[in-house]
Amino acid sequence: MTFQPTGSAALSHAVRDGALTLTLSGELDLGAEREVRAWIGEHAAAHGGPVVLDLRGVAFADSAGLRALINADAAARQDGWSLRIVIADGQLRQTLAVSGLDGMLPVYVEPE
Amino acid sequence: MTFQPTGSAALSHAVRDGALTLTLSGELDLGAEREVRAWIGEHAAAHGGPVVLDLRGVAFADSAGLRALINADAAARQDGWSLRIVIADGQLRQTLAVSGLDGMLPVYVEPE
Amino acid sequence: MAPEPGRWTVAATPDQVAVLRRAVCEYARGAGITDGRLGDVRLAVSEAVTNAVLHAYRDRDPGEVRVHATVEADGCLAVIVEDDGFGPLPRPDSPGLGLGLPTIASVADAVELTAGTAAGARLSMRFVTGG
Amino acid sequence: MAPEPGRWTVAATPDQVAVLRRAVCEYARGAGITDGRLGDVRLAVSEAVTNAVLHAYRDRDPGEVRVHATVEADGCLAVIVEDDGFGPLPRPDSPGLGLGLPTIASVADAVELTAGTAAGARLSMRFVTGG
Ligand SMILES: Nc1ncnc2c1ncn2[C@@H]1O[C@H](COP(=O)(O)OP(=O)(O)O)[C@@H](O)[C@H]1O
Ligand SMILES: Nc1ncnc2c1ncn2[C@@H]1O[C@H](COP(=O)(O)OP(=O)(O)O)[C@@H](O)[C@H]1O
């Protein structure tokens, strides 16, 4: 199932081996952040179990976009579901490193 | 009782009509902040009742100094004592206004 | 042969961040910027426009964001993001992470924040293109 | 008749914020700055040096903070605060309120943040003295 929000990110979700995989591609910025945040919150709450946030298709993220990730991490801690953020070795990885957030989020680098 | 910390702020305290008055003068900056913060926390906790923070003698404060005020306000809310921050119409008032913190703290302007 | 300066004016709304980011990147590409530097420009412009959208008008109706890009005599790319809002004012209740300005400073070669020409804030960024 | 530039070098420790604030204010007073403007210089220098103390060296041993003040040909007061730290890098775990840079921008007429000459950060502030 794919959902195209008003912004420039595309979202889809699927359950594999009991884990909910939320796949996001496109550009994660202020125009997409609010919708992405709500979408992650909704699906994660409905699922209740482990969540994988697959961001390998995210071509661009800025600090407004990173807020959606911080928010997902906070929600996971608060509501007690496990979170795994999977990224490629690209712009998002660099931006996370520049921001200093890479050490504060459960980020895993995997090839696309 | 007056206590002169390593920084450039001078601290004294007295109980009047059941309210603890903590009087601070001098310069409230990074060099003073940690000590001032600890001093406020200690006296307020020992007193338990309403606290007046008299800052009319503070000649200068910057955003590191304002942190001590935010911290006192947070401690008051958490531990349930009432706080009143009294300032003069000078640099501290201006800095609070520039920072946008004036509307977020229980600040009262009174003549010296 | 430097291109003509680029100028864009949009409403200070979240969807316009992507619009300006793409416009300036296209300009920078046309000016022959390297791929490495292009990523820095993209991120810095995105952060600067985001700040104008988030902070310039706050509870007011969103006004304009104006962007100006130009290649200077020494080959540097200069990008200016300007709004007509409150001016650069601290904001303890900022919805942001406080990462915008330091992120811009870390990817641009210089960033200058001043009051706008009439009102508002004016953020100037320079990128050495070395080409 | 502008005074000679002032230069100060101190260790990046909290007690030195007051030392540099006073040194630059005395310099500015000697340069004939008005009382109104002096308050802006005092606050901006305090914030800038605080940032160098808090952020430049983080978990490292504190290095130097260097301050340079000068009166420019047009009468503006220029103050530069420089360190040898990490350079201007975002910091999501900042102990600060995120008010330093916008406070400087709101009291100075211009503020520029760049990488330092060797390493670290370099913050330049200009104050129109109108005198
Ligand atoms: N265009 C602007 N207009 C008014 N204030 C601004 C503007 N840009 C930045 N600021 C101020 O600077 C502060 C720091 O900005 P930034 O580093 O991007 O962090 P954040 O946006 O996450 O708060 C903001 O909180 C705001 O107070
Ligand atoms: N001298 C410096 N060296 C390295 N980073 C800096 C320096 N000054 C500022 N920064 C970065 O800019 C950010 C914003 O600074 P500021 O607006 O003063 O807010 P705060 O100090 O409260 O975090 C800091 O959190 C830090 O990441």
Short mmCIF file of N, CA and C in Angstrom, two decimals, chain C residues 105-106 108-111, chain D residues 81-83 85-88 112-124:
data_model
loop_
_atom_site.label_atom_id
_atom_site.label_comp_id
_atom_site.label_asym_id
_atom_site.label_seq_id
_atom_site.Cartn_x
_atom_site.Cartn_y
_atom_site.Cartn_z
N ALA C 105 25.91 26.83 9.27
CA ALA C 105 27.29 27.26 9.48
C ALA C 105 28.28 26.15 9.19
N SER C 106 27.85 24.91 9.39
CA SER C 106 28.82 23.82 9.19
C SER C 106 28.93 23.40 7.73
N ALA C 108 28.04 25.73 4.96
CA ALA C 108 28.40 26.90 4.16
C ALA C 108 29.79 27.39 4.59
N ASP C 109 30.46 28.17 3.73
CA ASP C 109 31.76 28.69 4.13
C ASP C 109 31.61 29.91 5.03
N ALA C 110 30.49 30.61 4.91
CA ALA C 110 30.22 31.73 5.82
C ALA C 110 28.73 31.93 5.86
N VAL C 111 28.20 32.28 7.01
CA VAL C 111 26.79 32.60 7.12
C VAL C 111 26.66 33.86 7.95
N VAL D 81 35.23 36.74 17.92
CA VAL D 81 35.51 35.74 18.96
C VAL D 81 35.86 34.45 18.25
N GLU D 82 37.04 33.91 18.56
CA GLU D 82 37.54 32.76 17.80
C GLU D 82 38.02 31.68 18.76
N ASP D 83 37.83 30.42 18.39
CA ASP D 83 38.34 29.32 19.20
C ASP D 83 39.00 28.29 18.30
N GLY D 85 38.24 24.93 18.47
CA GLY D 85 37.47 23.72 18.77
C GLY D 85 37.00 22.97 17.54
N PHE D 86 35.84 22.34 17.68
CA PHE D 86 35.26 21.49 16.65
C PHE D 86 34.83 22.25 15.41
N GLY D 87 34.70 23.56 15.50
CA GLY D 87 34.05 24.32 14.44
C GLY D 87 32.56 24.38 14.71
N PRO D 88 31.85 25.26 14.00
CA PRO D 88 30.43 25.42 14.27
C PRO D 88 29.64 24.17 13.89
N GLU D 112 28.39 37.12 11.82
CA GLU D 112 28.82 36.15 10.81
C GLU D 112 29.52 35.00 11.51
N LEU D 113 29.11 33.79 11.16
CA LEU D 113 29.71 32.60 11.77
C LEU D 113 30.42 31.82 10.67
N THR D 114 31.71 31.57 10.86
CA THR D 114 32.47 30.82 9.85
C THR D 114 33.38 29.83 10.58
N ALA D 115 34.08 29.02 9.81
CA ALA D 115 35.12 28.19 10.41
C ALA D 115 36.26 29.13 10.82
N GLY D 116 37.01 28.75 11.82
CA GLY D 116 38.15 29.56 12.25
C GLY D 116 39.26 29.52 11.23
N THR D 117 40.32 30.28 11.44
CA THR D 117 41.40 30.33 10.46
C THR D 117 42.09 28.97 10.33
N ALA D 118 42.35 28.30 11.46
CA ALA D 118 42.98 26.99 11.40
C ALA D 118 41.91 25.92 11.60
N ALA D 119 41.28 25.95 12.75
CA ALA D 119 40.18 25.04 13.06
C ALA D 119 39.19 25.88 13.84
N GLY D 120 38.22 25.26 14.45
CA GLY D 120 37.34 25.98 15.35
C GLY D 120 36.35 26.88 14.67
N ALA D 121 35.73 27.74 15.48
CA ALA D 121 34.69 28.63 14.99
C ALA D 121 35.15 30.07 15.14
N ARG D 122 34.59 30.93 14.29
CA ARG D 122 34.93 32.34 14.29
C ARG D 122 33.63 33.11 14.16
N LEU D 123 33.30 33.88 15.18
CA LEU D 123 32.06 34.65 15.18
C LEU D 123 32.43 36.12 15.09
N SER D 124 31.97 36.79 14.04
CA SER D 124 32.26 38.22 13.88
C SER D 124 30.98 39.01 14.10
#
